[in-house]
Structure formats: C-alpha cells, structure tokens
Tab-separated table of C-alpha atoms in Angstrom:
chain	number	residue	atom	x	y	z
A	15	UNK	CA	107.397	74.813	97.684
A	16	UNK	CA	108.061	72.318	100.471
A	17	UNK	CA	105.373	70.172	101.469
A	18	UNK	CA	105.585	68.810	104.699
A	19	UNK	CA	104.158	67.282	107.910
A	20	UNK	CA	103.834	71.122	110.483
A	21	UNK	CA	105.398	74.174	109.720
A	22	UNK	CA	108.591	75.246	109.528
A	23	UNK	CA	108.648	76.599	112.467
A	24	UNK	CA	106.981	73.683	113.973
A	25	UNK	CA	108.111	70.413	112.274
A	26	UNK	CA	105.965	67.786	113.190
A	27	UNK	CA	108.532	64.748	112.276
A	28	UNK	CA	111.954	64.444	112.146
A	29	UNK	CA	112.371	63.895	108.155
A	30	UNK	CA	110.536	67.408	107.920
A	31	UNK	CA	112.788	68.266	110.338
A	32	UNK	CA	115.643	67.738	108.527
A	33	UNK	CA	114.428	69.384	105.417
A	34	UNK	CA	113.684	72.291	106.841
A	35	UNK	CA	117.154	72.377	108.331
A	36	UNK	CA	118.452	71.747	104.929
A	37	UNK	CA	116.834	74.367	103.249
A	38	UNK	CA	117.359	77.035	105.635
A	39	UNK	CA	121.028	76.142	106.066
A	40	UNK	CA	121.751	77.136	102.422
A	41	UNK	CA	119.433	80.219	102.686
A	42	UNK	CA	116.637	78.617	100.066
A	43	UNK	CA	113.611	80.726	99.717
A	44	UNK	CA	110.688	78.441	100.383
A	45	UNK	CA	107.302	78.411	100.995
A	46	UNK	CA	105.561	75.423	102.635
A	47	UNK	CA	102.055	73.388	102.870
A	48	UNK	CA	101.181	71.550	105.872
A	49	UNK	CA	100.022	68.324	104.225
A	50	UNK	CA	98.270	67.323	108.005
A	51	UNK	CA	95.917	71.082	107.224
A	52	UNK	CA	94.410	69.116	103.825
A	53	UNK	CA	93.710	65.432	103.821
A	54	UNK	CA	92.438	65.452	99.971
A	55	UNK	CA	95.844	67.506	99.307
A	56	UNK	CA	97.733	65.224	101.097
A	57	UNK	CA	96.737	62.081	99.148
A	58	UNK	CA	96.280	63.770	95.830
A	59	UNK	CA	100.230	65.186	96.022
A	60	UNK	CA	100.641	61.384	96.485
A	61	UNK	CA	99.251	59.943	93.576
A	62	UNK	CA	100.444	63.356	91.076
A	63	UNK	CA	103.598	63.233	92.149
A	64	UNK	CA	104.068	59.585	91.996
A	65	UNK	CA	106.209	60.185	95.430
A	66	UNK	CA	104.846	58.226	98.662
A	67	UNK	CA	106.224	59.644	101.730
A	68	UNK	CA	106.561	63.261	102.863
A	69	UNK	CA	108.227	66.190	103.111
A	70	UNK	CA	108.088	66.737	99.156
A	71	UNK	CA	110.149	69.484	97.428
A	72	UNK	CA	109.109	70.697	94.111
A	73	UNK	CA	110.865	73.855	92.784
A	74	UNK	CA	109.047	75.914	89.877
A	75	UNK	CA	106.680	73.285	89.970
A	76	UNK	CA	108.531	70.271	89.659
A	77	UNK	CA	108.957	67.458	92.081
A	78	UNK	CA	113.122	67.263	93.336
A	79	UNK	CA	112.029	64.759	95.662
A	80	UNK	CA	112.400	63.577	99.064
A	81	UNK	CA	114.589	63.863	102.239
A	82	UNK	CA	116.662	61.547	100.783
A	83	UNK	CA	117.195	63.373	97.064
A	84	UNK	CA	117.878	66.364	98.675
A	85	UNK	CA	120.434	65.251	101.447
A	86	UNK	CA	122.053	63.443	97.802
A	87	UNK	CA	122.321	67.117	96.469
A	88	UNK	CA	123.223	68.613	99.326
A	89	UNK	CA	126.469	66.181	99.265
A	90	UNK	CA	127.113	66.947	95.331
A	91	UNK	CA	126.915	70.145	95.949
A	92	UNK	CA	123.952	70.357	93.388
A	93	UNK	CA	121.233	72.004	95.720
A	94	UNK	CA	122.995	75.477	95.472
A	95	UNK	CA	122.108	75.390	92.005
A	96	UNK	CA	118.910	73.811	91.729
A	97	UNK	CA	117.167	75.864	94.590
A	98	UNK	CA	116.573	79.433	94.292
A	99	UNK	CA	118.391	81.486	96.875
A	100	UNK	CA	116.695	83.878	99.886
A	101	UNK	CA	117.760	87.650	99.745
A	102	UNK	CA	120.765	88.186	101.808
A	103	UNK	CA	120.170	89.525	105.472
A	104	UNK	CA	120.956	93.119	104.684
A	105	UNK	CA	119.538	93.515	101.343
A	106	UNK	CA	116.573	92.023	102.880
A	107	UNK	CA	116.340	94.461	105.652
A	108	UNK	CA	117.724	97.601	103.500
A	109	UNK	CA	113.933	96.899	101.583
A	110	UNK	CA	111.866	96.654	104.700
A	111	UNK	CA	113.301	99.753	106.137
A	112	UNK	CA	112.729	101.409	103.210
A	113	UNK	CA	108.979	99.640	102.254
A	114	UNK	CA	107.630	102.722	103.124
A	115	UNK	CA	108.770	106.533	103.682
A	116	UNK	CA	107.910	105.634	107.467
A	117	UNK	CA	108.349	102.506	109.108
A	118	UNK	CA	108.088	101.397	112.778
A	119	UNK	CA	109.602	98.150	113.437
A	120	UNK	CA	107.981	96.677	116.617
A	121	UNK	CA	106.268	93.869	119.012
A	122	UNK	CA	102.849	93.815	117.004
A	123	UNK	CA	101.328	95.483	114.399
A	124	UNK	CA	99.385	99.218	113.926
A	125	UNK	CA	96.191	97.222	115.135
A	126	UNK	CA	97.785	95.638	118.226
A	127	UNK	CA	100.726	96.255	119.908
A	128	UNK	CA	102.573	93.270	122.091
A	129	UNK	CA	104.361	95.454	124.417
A	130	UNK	CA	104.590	98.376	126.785
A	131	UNK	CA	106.839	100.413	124.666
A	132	UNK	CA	105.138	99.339	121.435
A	133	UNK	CA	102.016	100.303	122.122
A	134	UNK	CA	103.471	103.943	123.467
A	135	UNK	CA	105.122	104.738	120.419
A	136	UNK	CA	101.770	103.663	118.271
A	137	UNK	CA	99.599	106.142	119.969
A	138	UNK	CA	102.486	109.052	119.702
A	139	UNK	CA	102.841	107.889	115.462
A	140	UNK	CA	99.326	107.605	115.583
A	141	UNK	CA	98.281	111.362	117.212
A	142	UNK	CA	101.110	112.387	114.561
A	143	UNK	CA	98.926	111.998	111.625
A	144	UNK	CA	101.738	110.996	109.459
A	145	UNK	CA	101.248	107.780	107.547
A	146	UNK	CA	103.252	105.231	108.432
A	147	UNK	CA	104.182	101.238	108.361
A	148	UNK	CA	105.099	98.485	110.699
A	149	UNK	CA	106.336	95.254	110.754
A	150	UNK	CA	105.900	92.576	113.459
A	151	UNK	CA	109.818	91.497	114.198
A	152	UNK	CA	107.952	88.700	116.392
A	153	UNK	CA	106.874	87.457	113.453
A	154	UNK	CA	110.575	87.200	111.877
A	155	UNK	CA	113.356	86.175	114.006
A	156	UNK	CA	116.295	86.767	111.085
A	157	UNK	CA	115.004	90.179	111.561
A	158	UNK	CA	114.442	90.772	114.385
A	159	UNK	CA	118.182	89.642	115.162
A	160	UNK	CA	119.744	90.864	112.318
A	161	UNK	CA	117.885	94.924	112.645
A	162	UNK	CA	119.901	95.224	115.984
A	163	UNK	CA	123.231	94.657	114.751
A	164	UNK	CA	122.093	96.194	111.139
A	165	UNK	CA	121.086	99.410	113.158
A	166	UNK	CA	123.399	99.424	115.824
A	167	UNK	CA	120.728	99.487	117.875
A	168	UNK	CA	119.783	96.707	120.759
A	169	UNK	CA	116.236	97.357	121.230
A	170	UNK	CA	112.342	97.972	120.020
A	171	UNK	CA	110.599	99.446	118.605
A	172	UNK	CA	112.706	101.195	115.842
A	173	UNK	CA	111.615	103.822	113.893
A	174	UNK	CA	112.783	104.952	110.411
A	175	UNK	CA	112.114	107.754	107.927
A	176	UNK	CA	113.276	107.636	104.888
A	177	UNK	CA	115.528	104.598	105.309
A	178	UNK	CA	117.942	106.367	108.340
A	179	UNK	CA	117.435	105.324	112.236
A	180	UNK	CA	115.464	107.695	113.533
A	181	UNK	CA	115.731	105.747	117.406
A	182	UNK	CA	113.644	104.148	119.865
A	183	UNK	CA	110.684	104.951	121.749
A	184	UNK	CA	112.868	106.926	124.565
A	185	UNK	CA	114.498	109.193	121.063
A	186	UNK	CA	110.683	109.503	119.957
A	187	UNK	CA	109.365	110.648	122.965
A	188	UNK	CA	112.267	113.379	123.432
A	189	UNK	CA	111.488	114.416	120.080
A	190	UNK	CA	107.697	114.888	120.607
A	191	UNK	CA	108.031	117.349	124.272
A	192	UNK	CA	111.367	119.370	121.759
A	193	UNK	CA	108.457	119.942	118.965
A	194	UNK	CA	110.762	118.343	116.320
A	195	UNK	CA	108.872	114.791	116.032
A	196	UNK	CA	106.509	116.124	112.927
A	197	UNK	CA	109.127	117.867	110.868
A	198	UNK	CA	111.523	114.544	111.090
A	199	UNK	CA	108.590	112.446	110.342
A	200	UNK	CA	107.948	114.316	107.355
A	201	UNK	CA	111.886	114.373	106.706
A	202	UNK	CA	112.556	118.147	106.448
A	203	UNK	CA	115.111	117.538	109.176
C-alpha cells in the first residue's frame, strides 16, 4: 500500500512522483491512499509509523519507508524481492477475457457507454438477451494498449465468447443481419 500525496495517476508532488514511477517500473502491484482525501489519516500514519514525510510504502503491513529507502533498494537490487510483483500483461488479460463466458471490452460500461460504437454494440448485446460482461479499457491504459496487440486487433469495442475474438462492432453487426450473432454468443459455433 503506497500512501501518497494524489493518485497515481495524478501525483500531486514530485517525491510521489517518483515513487510511483518506481513502483510501476518494476511492475509492483500496489494500491494507494491519498493522504490529502483524510487529514486525521494523514497525521495518524505520521505518528504510527514513526515516518514524517510522505509518500510511505508499507508492504503486508509493514512500513519499507520513504522515497529515499526505496530508491536505496531499487539500487541493491532488493525491491524485486521485497515487493510483490503485478500479473504479467498477458496473463492479466488471458483472465479478463475469460472473467466471464461473454465479455465486451469497450469505452464505458453496460450502464453508459463513452462512444458511438460502444453504445451500438450495447444495445445489439443487450436486445440479445445473452448475459454478458464489460470492462471500461478507459479505465486501464496497460489494457487497453496491450488487448490490441494481444488480439491482433486495433480497435473497440472487442467482443469475446468463451475466451476467442469474436471482432468488433462492424463483425457484430454482420453477424446480427446473417442470423448467426445468438448461436456464437451462446458458443455453439
């Protein structure tokens, strides 16, 4: 758990920053806190972890320190070991495309769509009737980068069934006029 000043996608000073460059350079899985969203948690962390200054990095609950501490085992090569690693890229996105029998990677979510072609493909899945999943690749830019080379294919929304490309909105809607859009849904093709 990193507790810093922002997010990290919005670091709001350099030392968290830095840290967050850190981390994300050796693919650590982190969570963070923004220490400016809680002023009691902000000075309490102070005082419990005996550690003035932020960011803070504590890893299964223990304090590893500081900017500082962590550029040190960065150098020694020690922060490999002591942090605990991200899922690789393509493991990572093997499991999302296969969270669910169905799933529709896109600009938004089932309850909002944040483009054109997003929001086409929700109300063809939708009159389909076939349960499905989504995941907002706006949300997630590894993903979203790392689908379209995964996939082979340079665009969203993408839909899957069953863990295989099924194609983009233009594949969907071809498959809808041919009649063969439920029976690949449901995977009997």
């Amino acid at each position: 758990m990193l507790f810093m000043k922002g997010s990290p996608k919005e670091p709001r000073c350099g030392f968290s920053r830095q840290m967050v460059e850190i981390l994300q350079k050796h693919g650590v899985a982190f969570s963070s806190f923004d220490i400016f969203s809680d002023e009691e948690v902000r000075q309490g962390l102070k005082a419990f972890s005996n550690w003035p200054t932020y960011p803070q990095l504590y890893v299964k609950g223990e304090l590893i320190g500081g900017l500082d501490i962590v550029k040190e085992l960065e150098a020694s090569g020690e922060l490999d070991t002591i942090c605990p690693k991200g899922q690789k890229l393509e493991e990572r996105l093997k499991s999302l495309i296969n969270k669910a029998p169905v799933m529709l990677f896109m600009k938004g979510n089932k309850q909002m769509a944040k483009c054109g072609f997003s929001k086409q493909i929700l109300e063809i899945m939708n009159d389909s009737g076939v349960d499905y999943e989504t995941f907002d690749i706006l949300e997630d830019e590894e993903v979203r980068q790392g689908l379209k080379s995964f996939s082979n294919w340079p665009t969203y929304p993408q839909l899957y069934v069953k863990g295989e490309l099924v194609g983009g909105l233009d594949i969907v809607k071809e498959l809808k006029e041919t009649g063969e859009l439920l029976p690949v849904l449901k995977g009997e093709n």
